[in-house]
Structure formats: structure tokens, C-alpha cells
Coordinates of C-alpha atoms in Angstrom, one line a residue:
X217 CA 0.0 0.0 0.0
X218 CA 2.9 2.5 0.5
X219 CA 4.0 2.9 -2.9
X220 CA -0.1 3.0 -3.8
X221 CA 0.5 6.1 -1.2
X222 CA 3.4 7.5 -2.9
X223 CA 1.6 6.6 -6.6
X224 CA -1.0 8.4 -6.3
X225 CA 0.5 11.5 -4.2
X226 CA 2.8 12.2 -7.0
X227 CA 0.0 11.8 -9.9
X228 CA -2.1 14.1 -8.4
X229 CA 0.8 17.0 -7.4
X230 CA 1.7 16.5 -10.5
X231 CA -1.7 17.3 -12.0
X232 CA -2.2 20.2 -9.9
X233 CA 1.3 21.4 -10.6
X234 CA 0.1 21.1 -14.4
X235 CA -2.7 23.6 -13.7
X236 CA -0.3 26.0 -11.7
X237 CA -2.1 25.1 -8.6
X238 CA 0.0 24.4 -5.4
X239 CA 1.0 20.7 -5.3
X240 CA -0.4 20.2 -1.9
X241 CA -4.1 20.6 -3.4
X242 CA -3.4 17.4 -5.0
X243 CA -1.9 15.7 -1.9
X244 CA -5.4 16.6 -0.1
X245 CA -7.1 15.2 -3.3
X246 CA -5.3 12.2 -3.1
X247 CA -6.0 11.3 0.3
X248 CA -9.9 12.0 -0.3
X249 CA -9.7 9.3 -3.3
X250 CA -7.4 6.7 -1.2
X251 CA -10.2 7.2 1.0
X252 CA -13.0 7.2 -1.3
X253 CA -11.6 3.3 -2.7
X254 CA -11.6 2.2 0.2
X255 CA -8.0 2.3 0.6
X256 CA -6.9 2.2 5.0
X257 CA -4.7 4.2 6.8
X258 CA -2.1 3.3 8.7
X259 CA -0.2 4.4 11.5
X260 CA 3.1 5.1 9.4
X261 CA 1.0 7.2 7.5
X262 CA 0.4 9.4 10.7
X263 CA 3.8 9.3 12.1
X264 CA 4.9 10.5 8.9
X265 CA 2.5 13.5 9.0
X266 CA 3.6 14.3 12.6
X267 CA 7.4 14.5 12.3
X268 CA 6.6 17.0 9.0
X269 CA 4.7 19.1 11.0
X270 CA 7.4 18.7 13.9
X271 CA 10.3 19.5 11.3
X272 CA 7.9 22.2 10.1
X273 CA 7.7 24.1 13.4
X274 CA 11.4 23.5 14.2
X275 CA 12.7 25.6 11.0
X276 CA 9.8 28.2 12.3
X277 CA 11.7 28.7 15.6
X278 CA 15.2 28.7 13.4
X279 CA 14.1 31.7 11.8
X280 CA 11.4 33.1 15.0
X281 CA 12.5 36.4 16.5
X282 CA 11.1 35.9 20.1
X283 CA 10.7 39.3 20.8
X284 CA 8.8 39.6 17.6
X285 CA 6.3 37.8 20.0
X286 CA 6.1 40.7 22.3
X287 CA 4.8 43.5 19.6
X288 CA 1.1 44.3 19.8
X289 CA 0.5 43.8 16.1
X290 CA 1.3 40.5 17.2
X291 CA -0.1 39.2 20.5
X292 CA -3.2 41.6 20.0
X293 CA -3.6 41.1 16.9
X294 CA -3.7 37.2 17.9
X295 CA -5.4 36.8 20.8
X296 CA -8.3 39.8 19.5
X297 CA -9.0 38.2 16.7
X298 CA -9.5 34.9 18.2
X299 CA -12.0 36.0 21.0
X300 CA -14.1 38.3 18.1
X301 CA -14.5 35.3 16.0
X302 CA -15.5 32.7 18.7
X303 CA -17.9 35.6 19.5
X304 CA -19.5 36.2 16.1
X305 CA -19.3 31.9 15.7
X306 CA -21.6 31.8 18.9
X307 CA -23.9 34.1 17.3
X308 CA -23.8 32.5 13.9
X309 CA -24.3 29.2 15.5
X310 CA -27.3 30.1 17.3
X311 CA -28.9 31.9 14.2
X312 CA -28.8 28.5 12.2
X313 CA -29.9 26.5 15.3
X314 CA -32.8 28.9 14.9
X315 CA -33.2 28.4 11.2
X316 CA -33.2 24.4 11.8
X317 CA -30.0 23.8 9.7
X318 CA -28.2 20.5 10.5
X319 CA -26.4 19.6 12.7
X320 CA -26.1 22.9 14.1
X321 CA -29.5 22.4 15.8
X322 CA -27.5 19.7 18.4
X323 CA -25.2 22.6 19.5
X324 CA -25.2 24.0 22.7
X325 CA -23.5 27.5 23.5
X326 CA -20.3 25.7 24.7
X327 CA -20.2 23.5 21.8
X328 CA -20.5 26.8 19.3
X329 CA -18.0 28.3 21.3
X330 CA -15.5 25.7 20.8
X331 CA -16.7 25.6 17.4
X332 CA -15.8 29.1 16.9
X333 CA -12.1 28.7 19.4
X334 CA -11.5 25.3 16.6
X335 CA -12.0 27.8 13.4
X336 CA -10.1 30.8 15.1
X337 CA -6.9 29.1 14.2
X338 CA -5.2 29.2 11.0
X339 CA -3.1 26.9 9.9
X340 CA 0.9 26.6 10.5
X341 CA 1.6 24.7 7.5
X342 CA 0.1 26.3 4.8
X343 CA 0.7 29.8 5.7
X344 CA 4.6 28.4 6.4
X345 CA 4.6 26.8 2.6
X346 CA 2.9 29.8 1.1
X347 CA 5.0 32.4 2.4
X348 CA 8.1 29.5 1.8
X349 CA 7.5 29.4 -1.9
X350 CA 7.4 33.0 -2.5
X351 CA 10.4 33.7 -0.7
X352 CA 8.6 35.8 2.1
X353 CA 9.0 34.5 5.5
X354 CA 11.3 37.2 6.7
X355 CA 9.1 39.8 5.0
X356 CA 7.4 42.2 7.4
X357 CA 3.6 40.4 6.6
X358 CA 5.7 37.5 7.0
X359 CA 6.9 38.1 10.3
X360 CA 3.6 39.1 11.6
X361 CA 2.0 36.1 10.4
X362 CA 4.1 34.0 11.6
X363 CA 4.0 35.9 15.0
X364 CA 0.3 35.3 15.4
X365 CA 0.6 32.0 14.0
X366 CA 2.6 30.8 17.0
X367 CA 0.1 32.9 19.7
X368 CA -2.4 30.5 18.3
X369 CA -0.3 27.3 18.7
X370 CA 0.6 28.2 22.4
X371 CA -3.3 28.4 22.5
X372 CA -4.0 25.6 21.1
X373 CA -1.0 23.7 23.1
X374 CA -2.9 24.8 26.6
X375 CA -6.1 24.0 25.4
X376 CA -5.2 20.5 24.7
X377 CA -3.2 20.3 27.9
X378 CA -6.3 21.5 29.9
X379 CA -8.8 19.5 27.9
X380 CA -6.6 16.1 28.1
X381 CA -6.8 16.5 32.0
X382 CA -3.1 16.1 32.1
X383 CA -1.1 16.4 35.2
X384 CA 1.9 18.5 34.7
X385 CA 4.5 17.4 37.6
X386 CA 6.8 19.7 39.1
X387 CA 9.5 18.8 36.6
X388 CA 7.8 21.0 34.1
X389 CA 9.0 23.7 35.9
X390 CA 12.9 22.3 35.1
X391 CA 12.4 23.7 31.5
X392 CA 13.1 27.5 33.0
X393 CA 16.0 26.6 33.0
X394 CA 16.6 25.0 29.2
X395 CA 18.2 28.4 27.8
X396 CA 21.4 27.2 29.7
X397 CA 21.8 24.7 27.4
X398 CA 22.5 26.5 25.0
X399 CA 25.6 26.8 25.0
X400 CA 25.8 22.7 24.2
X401 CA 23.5 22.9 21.6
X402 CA 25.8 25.7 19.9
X403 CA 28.3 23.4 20.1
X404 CA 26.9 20.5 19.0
X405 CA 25.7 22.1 15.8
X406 CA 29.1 24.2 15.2
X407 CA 30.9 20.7 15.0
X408 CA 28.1 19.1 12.9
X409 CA 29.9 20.3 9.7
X410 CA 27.7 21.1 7.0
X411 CA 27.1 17.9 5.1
X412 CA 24.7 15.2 5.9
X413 CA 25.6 15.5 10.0
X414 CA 23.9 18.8 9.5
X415 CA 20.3 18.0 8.6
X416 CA 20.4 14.8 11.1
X417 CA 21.4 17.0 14.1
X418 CA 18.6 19.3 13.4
X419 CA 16.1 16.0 13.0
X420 CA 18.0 14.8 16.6
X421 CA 17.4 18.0 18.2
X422 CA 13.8 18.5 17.2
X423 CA 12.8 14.6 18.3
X424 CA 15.0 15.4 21.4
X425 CA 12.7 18.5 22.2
X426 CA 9.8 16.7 21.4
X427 CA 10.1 13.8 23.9
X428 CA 11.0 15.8 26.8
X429 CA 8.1 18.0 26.5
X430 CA 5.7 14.7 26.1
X431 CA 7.5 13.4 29.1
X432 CA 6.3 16.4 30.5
X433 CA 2.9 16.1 29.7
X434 CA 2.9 18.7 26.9
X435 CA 2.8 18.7 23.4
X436 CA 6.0 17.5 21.5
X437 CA 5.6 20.0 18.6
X438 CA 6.1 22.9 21.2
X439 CA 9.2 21.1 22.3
X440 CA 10.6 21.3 18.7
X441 CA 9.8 25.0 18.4
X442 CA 11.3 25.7 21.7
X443 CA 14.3 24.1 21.2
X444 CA 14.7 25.9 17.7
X445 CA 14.3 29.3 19.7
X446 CA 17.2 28.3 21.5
X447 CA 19.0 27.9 18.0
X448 CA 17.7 31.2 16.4
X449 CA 20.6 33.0 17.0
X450 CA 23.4 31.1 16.2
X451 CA 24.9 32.0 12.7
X452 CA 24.4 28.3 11.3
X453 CA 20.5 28.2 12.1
X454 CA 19.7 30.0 8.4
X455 CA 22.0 27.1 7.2
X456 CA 20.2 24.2 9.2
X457 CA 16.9 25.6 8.1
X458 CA 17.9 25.6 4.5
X459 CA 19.2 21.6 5.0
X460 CA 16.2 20.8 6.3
X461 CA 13.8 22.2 3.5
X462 CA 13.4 19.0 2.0
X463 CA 13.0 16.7 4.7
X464 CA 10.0 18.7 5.9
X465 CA 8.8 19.2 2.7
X466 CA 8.6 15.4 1.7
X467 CA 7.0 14.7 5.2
X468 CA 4.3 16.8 5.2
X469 CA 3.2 14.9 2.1
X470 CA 2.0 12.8 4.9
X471 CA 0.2 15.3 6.6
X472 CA -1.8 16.0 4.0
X473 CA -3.1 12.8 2.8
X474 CA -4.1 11.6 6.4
X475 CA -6.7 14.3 6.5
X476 CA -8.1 12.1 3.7
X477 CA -8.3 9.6 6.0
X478 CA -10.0 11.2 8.8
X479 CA -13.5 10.1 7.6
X480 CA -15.8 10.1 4.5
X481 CA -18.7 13.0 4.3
X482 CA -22.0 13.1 3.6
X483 CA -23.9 15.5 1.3
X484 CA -25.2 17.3 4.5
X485 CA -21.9 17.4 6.1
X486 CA -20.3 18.9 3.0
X487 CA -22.8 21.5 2.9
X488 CA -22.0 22.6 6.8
X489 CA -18.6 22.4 5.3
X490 CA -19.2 24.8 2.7
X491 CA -21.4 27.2 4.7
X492 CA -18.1 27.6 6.9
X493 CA -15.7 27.7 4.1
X494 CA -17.9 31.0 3.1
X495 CA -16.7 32.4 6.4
X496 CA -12.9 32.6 5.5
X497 CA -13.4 35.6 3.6
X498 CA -14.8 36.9 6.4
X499 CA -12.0 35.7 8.5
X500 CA -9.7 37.5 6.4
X501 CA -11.6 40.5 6.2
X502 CA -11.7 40.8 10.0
X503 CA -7.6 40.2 10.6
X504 CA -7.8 43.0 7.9
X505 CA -10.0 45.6 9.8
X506 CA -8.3 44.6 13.5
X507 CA -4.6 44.6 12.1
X508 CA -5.3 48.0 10.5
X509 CA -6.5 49.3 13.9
X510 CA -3.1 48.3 15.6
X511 CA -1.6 50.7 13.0
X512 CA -0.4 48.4 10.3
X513 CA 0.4 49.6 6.8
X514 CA -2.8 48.7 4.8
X515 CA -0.7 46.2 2.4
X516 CA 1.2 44.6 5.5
X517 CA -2.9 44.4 6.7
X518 CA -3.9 43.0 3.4
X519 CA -1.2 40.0 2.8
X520 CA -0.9 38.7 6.4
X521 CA -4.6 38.5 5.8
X522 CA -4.7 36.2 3.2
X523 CA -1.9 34.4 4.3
X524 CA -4.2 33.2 7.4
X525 CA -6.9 32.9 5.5
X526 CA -7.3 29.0 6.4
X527 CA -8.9 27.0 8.8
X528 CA -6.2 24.8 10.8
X529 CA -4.8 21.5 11.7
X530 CA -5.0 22.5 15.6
X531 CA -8.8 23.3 14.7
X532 CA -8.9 19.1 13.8
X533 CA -7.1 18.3 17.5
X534 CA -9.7 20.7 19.0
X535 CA -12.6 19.3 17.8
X536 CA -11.2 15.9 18.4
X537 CA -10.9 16.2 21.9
X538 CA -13.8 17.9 22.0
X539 CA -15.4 14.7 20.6
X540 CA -13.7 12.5 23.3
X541 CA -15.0 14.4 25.8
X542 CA -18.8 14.2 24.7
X543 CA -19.1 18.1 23.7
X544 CA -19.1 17.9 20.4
X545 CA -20.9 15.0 18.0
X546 CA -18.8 13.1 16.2
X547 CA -20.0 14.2 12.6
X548 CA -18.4 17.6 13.8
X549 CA -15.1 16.1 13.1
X550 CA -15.7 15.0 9.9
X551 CA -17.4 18.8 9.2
X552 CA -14.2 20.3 10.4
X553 CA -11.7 17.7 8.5
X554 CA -13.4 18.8 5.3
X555 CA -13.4 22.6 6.0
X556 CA -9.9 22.4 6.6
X557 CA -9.2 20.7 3.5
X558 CA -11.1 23.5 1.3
X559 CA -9.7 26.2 3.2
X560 CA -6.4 25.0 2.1
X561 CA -7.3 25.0 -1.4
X562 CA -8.7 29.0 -1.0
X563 CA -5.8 30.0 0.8
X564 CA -3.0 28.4 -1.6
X565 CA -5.3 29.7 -5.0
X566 CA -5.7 33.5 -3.1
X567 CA -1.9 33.9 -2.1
X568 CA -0.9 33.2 -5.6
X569 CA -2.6 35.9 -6.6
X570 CA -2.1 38.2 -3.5
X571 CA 0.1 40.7 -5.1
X572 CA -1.9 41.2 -8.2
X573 CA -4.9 41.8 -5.9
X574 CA -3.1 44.5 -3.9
X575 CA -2.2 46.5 -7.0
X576 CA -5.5 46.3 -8.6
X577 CA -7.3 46.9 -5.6
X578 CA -4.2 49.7 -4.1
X579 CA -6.7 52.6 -3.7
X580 CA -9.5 51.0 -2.3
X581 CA -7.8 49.0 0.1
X582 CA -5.1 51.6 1.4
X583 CA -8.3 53.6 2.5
X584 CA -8.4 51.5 5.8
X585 CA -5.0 52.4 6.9
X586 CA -4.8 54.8 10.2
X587 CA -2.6 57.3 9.2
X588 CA -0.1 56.9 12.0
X589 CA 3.5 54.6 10.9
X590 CA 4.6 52.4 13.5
X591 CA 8.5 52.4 13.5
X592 CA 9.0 49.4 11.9
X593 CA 7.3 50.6 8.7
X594 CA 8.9 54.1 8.5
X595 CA 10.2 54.1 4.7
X596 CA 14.1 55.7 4.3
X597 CA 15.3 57.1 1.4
X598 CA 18.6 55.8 -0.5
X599 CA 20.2 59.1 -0.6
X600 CA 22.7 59.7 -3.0
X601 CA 22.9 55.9 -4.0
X602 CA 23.2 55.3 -8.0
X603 CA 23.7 51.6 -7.7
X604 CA 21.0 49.9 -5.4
X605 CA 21.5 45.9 -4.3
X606 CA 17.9 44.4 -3.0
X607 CA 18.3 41.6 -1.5
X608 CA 21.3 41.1 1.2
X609 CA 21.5 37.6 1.6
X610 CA 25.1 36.3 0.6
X611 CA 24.8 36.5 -3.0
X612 CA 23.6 40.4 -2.2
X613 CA 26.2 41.1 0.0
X614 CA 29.1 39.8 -1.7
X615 CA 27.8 41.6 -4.8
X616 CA 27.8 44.6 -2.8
X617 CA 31.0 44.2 -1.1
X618 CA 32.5 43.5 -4.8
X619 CA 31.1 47.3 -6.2
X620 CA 32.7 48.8 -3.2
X621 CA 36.2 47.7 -4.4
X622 CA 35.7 48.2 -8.0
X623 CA 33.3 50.8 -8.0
X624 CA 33.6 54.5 -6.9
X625 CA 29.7 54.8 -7.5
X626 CA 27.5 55.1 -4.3
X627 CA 25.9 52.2 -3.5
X628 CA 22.9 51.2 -1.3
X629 CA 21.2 47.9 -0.5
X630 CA 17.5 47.3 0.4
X631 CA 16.9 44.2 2.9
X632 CA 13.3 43.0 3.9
X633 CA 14.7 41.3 7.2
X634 CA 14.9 44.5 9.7
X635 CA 17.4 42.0 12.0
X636 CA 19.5 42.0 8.9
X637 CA 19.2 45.3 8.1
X638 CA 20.5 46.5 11.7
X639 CA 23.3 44.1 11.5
X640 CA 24.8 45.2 8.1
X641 CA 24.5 48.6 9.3
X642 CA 26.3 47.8 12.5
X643 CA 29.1 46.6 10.2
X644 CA 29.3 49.6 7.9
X645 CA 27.4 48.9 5.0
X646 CA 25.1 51.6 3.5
X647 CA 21.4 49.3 3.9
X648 CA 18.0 50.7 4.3
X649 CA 14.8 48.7 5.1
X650 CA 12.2 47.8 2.4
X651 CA 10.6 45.2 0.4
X652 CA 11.2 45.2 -3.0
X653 CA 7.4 43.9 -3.8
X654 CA 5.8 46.6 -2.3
X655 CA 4.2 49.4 -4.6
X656 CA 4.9 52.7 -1.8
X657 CA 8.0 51.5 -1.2
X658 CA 9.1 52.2 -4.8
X659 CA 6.7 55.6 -4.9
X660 CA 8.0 57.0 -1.5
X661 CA 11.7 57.3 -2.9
X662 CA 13.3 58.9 -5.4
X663 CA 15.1 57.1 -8.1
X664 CA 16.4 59.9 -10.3
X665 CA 20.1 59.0 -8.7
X666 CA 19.9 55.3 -9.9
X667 CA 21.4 54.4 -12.8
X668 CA 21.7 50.2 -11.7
X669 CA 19.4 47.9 -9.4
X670 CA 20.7 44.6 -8.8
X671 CA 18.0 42.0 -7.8
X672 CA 19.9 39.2 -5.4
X673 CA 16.7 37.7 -4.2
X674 CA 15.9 34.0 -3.9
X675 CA 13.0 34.0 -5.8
X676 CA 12.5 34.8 -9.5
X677 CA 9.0 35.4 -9.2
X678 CA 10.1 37.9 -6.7
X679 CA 12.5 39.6 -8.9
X680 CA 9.6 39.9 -11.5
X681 CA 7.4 41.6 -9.5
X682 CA 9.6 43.9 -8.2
X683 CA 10.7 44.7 -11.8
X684 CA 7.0 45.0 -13.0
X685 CA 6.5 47.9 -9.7
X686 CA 9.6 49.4 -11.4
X687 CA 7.9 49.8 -15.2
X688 CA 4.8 51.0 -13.5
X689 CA 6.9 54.0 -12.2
X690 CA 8.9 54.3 -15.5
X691 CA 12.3 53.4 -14.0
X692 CA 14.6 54.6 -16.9
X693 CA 17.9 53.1 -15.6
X694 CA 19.2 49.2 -16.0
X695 CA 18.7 46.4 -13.7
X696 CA 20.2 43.3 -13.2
X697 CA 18.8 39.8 -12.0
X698 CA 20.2 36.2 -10.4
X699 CA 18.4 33.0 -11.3
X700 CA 19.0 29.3 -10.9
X701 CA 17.9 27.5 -13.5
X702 CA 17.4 28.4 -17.3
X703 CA 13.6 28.7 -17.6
X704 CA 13.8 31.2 -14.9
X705 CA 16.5 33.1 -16.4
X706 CA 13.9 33.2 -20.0
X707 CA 11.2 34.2 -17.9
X708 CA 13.1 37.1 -16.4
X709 CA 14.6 38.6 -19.4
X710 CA 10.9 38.1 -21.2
X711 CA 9.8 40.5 -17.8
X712 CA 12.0 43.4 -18.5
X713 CA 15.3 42.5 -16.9
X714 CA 18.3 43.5 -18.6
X715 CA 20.5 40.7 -17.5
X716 CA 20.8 37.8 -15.8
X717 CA 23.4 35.8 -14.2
X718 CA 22.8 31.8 -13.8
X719 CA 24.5 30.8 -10.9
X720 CA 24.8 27.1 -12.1
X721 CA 25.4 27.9 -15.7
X722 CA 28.1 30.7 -15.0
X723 CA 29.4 30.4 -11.7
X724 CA 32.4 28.3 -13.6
X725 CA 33.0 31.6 -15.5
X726 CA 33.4 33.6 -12.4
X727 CA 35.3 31.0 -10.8
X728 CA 37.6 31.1 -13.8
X729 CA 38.1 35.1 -13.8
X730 CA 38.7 34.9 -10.5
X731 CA 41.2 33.2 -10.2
X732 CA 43.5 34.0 -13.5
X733 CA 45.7 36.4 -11.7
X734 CA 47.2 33.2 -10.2
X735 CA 49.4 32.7 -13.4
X736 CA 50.7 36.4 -13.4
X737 CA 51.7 35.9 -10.0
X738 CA 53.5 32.8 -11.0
X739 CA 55.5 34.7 -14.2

């Protein structure tokens, strides 16, 4: 039956991949049809699911500033969303108990308000993979999404700690004192090297955290985020996270066909489903209006919006235990496994299209924004910069470092990651905040200077929007692009960029120039 499993999983990513839809939609497809011919699950099938989504929230805590955690954006913009919409769920429960419509007739006002607590949260893993593929998690509606992301997973942790009537001994109390580890765990992943050592000792460490939180009666997924917390600031945890990409990645493949599994739906189920599937626009809509109120940038507002715009996998454990414990019937399991499934089709089809949206829709939605900046989203000019590097990763920096030497030209890079950003600056280089994507970032400064951009992001679909907000604005000077594979390069050139550099077709070349001054030293 496994390679059945694996058979049909790649058919139908494949499919969906065929249609430019997300190849997950055709993971949650397949596990439906396994399902639907009467194909079993097995218990491989969830332990595969559950170390993806362990792996998953390890490389979150990798890249998780902590005190990201602490900004009101974040917690409020969390924790007020969450009671509103268990609020309005009550009512909306209540209305269709009224109206006689199934199921929701059995439902008491504690069962609609765990109802409502189940479909507050949004899930970990597709926002994680969305924001993944478009190179965004260290964006600013990155960051904030995943801020609120983990809010609702400490949520979710204590509610199934108090709901599992689990008794926490006073050994719980030990893991105060887990940040003076850290100085082994630095050392144990400065000596893992960075071959195959380095992915298992991230696996190690995440199982490691996991089974000393179970021993201690909590969840092992928090133990994996915790423990990559710890890791966050060493300078090998962007390189851990990167060798674990794939791991996670194949996985969660798991994760995704066991919701297939959970149970098989009736018509009237599927139409509960539906009626709540109709509510994630107004779940969006809502972390829309509230994150505008705590003074976020209307677009910030707009894309961390649709990147929550899901029902989650923590909603499933909710409802679960809700279920066990006789406050909830068990066809609300089965309503909830299939809302969860079509949410994650609507968020993965919406974020594809989330930039698009915010330029057509720009004036309309910029309206809502309060017209006070918080400090993070102050916009700084380049000054008397001609050549601009966006992007400061390593290829962006070394680029940059190498027009400092050869260059007398002013130059100035642009970095999305505000951490980064302080850093470089710390170290003398000339780098301002900004995101490259972003419509008033290009119309708030003044490119008369520029004669060059240099594009040194991770993703070409990136680089093409960026260089499609720079035709809008008439951008008369040159700009420059990286890619990694061919098709990439074809479709960047076709979008306006003057030139690309492969790094696999012409990093020999470089290599090459660089090092031909060896032979003059040797005459």
C-alpha cells in the first residue's frame, strides 16, 4: 500500500502542478480518493504527518525572533482576533440552530464556542509553505504572520493540555532553566559540519525536544519550536533551516493525505462544510480591519490576511478532543476535516494571486490604513545611491561588497529582514529597510540617482514583481537579475530585466576570472 500512497500523491501534485495550482491541493485530493476506494490508513502514514509538521515548526523557531512575539500587532492582533470570531461563531451558531440547519441544531453555547475557538486558528503549514515558496517568510507580513501563527499554537497547546486533564509534575518547571543549554547545543551544531551531519542534528534535536516536552505532559511539537528558539541565533541556524527544506517538505506529504483519511462525508456534512468555508473571507476580512486598527500599513494588513486565511490542523485536535470528551458530536469532526481541506485550497489559489490583488485593488484597500506609521514601517530614502543591491543575503552582500572595491559609484542595498538590516548597518554597510514587492516603497523614494538595481533575491517570481513595480513607475535606468535555473533566467529577461546571471550555468566563468591572476603571480 505505500508505494499506492506515494503513486497516487505524485499523480495528483503532479496534476495540480500542471494547472499552476499548489502541489499540496493534489496531496489533499489524493488522500480523499485513497479514501474514497476504500484504501486504510495506517499508523506510518500518521507518524509521517507528525514529524513534517514537527520538522515544520522546528525551522519556524530557526528563523522566530522571540521578541517579535512581544509586539502588539502580534499578541493583540492574535489573541483579539481569536476572541471576536469565537464571538461572532456563537452568534452564527445560534442563528442557524434557529433556522433548523443540520447539525447545528444539536449545538449548545459551549459547543458553538468551541466551534468558533476550533475555526479561530489558521493553519501553521500552509501559511509556512505559502510564504516558503514566495520567498517571504522574513518579509514584514511574514513576520507578523508568523508571530500570530505561534500565539495560536501556544493556545492551542494549553487548550489541549487542559482538555486532556493532564497532570503536569513539578518537573515542568525544570524547562526554565533550558536556555542554559544552549551553549551545548551551539556546540553541538558548530561541530556538525555542514554535510549530511547537519540536517540529522537538526532532525536529533527536534525529536530530542519533542520527547522531553511529552514526558512532561505537553505537546511534542512545542518542544521542537522551543528548542529551535534556542537555535535562532546562532549563525548556522539559516543554514540548518535551509538543509532541512526538504525533509520537511517530503513529510508533510504525509500530513496532508491523512486528513483524507480522517472520515468520508455526507452531502449534508459537505454543505456545513461549505457554509463555513464561506466564512474565511470573512475571516480575512476581519484580521484586515483589526490589524489596520493596531496601526499596520494597509498592504502589511492585506497580505498577512490572506496568508491566514485557512482553517487549521490544531482546529482538527480541538474538535477531536472535544469529541472524546462528549461536547461535540462526532459528525463535527468529519465537518471540520473537510473545511480544513477546502480552506487549504482557497488560501493556496488566493496567495498566488495576492500581489496582483493589492495593485488592482491599491486605492480601495489603502483607505483603511490609520494614518499613524509604526517604527517598523517608517520608509528611508537611499540618498545619493546610484547603484542599489535588493536583496542582502550572501549573493547580495558579496555583490555589494564587490562594487565597493571596484566601484567609486554610491551604493545602497535594500533588505526585507529588519534584523539583517540593523546588522549590516552595524558593520558599515550603506542598507535601508524595504521590500522590493511593495508598490509605496518604490513611490516613497526617489530614483532619479539610480542608474543600476541589482536583484539578489531568492526568488525569480520575486525579482519579477519587483521589476513589473519598477515599469509602472517608469524606472529609466538598468537592472540586473540572479536565477538558478534556465527557464527562470527566459522568464526574467521576457519581464524586462536586462540581465541575468545563472548561478549554475556561470558560476564556472566567475570561478575562472577569478582566479586567472594566479598565473601572473607565478610569471
Amino acid at each position: 500500500m505505500d508505494f499506492l500512497w506515494v503513486c497516487i500523491a505524485f499523480g495528483c501534485g503532479f496534476l495540480a502542478k500542471q494547472v499552476h495550482l499548489p502541489p499540496l491541493i493534489g496531496y489533499l485530493a489524493a488522500g480523499f480518493g485513497l479514501h474514497a476506494i476504500g484504501v486504510e490508513s495506517s499508523p506510518t502514514l500518521a507518524t509521517l504527518g507528525d514529524i513534517g509538521v514537527m520538522l515544520l515548526l522546528f525551522t519556524i523557531g530557526l528563523k522566530l525572533n522571540v521578541h517579535s512575539l512581544f509586539k502588539p500587532e502580534v499578541w493583540a492582533g492574535a489573541t483579539g482576533h481569536m476572541s471576536i470570531i469565537v464571538i461572532l461563531t456563537m452568534i452564527n451558531c445560534t442563528i442557524l440552530s434557529v433556522l433548523g440547519v443540520m447539525y447545528f441544531t444539536d449545538l449548545d453555547l459551549a459547543g458553538a464556542a468551541l466551534v468558533g475557538f476550533a475555526v479561530s486558528f489558521s493553519s501553521t503549514v500552509i501559511a509556512v509553505k505559502v510564504l516558503e515558496e514566495k520567498g517571504e517568510m522574513r518579509s514584514r507580513h511574514g513576520q507578523v504572520a508568523i508571530g500570530i501563527l505561534v500565539i495560536q499554537d501556544i493556545a492551542a497547546v494549553i487548550f489541549v493540555t487542559l482538555a486532556s486533564s493532564i497532570s503536569l509534575s513539578w518537573w515542568t518547571l525544570g524547562l526554565i532553566a533550558l536556555p542554559f543549554i544552549r551553549p551545548l547545543l551551539y556546540f553541538m551544531l558548530e561541530r556538525s559540519g555542514h554535510g549530511e551531519l547537519l540536517p540529522l542534528s537538526g532532525i536529533f534535536l527536534a525529536f530530542a525536544g519533542g520527547e522531553l516536552f511529552e514526558w512532561l505532559g505537553l505537546k511534542a511539537h512545542l518542544g521542537a519550536l522551543v528548542v529551535a528558539i534556542l537555535l535562532s541565533s546562532h549563525a548556522k541556524a539559516a543554514e540548518l533551516s535551509k538543509s532541512l527544506l526538504n525533509f520537511k517538505d517530503i513529510f508533510l506529504i504525509g500530513f496532508f493525505l491523512s486528513i483524507g483519511f480522517t472520515a468520508l462525508p455526507t452531502f449534508d456534512m459537505l454543505g456545513v462544510a461549505l457554509i463555513m468555508s464561506v466564512a474565511l473571507s470573512f475571516k480575512a476580512g476581519l484580521f484586515f480591519l483589526w490589524l489596520t486598527r493596531l496601526k499596520l500599513r494597509a498592504r502589511t494588513a492585506f497580505l498577512t490576511s490572506l496568508s491566514l486565511a485557512n482553517y487549521s490542523e490544531f482546529g482538527l485536535i480541538v474538535c477531536a478532543i472535544s469529541v472524546t470528551q462528549g461536547l461535540l458530536s462526532k459528525e463535527w469532526l468529519v465537518i471540520m476535516a473537510l473545511s480544513v481541506s477546502i480552506s487549504f485550497v482557497f488560501s493556496s489559489v488566493i496567495n498566488t494571486w495576492g500581489h496582483n490583488l493589492y495593485r488592482r485593488w491599491n486605492k480601495q484597500i489603502k483607505q483603511f490604513e490609520t494614518t499613524q506609521r509604526l517604527a517598523e514601517d517608517q520608509i528611508a530614502e537611499l540618498g545619493e545611491a546610484t547603484i542599489v543591491v535588493v536583496g542582502m543575503g550572501r549573493v547580495g552582500r558579496g555583490a555589494y561588497d564587490a562594487l565597493i572595491e571596484e566601484t567609486q559609484e554610491l551604493i545602497c542595498g535594500i533588505e526585507m529582514d529588519r534584523g539583517r538590516v540593523n546588522s549590516l548597518c552595524e558593520n558599515g554597510r550603506n542598507v535601508i529597510f524595504g521590500d522590493a514587492e511593495d508598490p509605496e516603497f518604490w513611490s516613497s523614494i526617489s530614483l532619479k540617482k539610480v542608474q543600476l538595481i541589482m536583484f539578489a533575491m531568492p526568488n525569480y517570481l520575486d525579482i519579477l514583481e519587483a521589476q513589473k513595480q519598477l515599469n509602472h513607475y517608469n524606472f529609466t535606468g538598468r537592472t540586473a537579475g540572479v536565477a538558478k535555473y534556465e527557464d527562470e533566467k527566459i522568464a526574467l529577461l521576457e519581464g524586462g530585466v536586462d540581465e541575468v546571471f545563472n548561478f549554475y550555468a556561470e558560476v564556472g566563468n566567475g570561478f575562472a576570472t577569478q582566479s586567472l591572476h594566479l598565473l601572473s603571480d607565478q610569471s
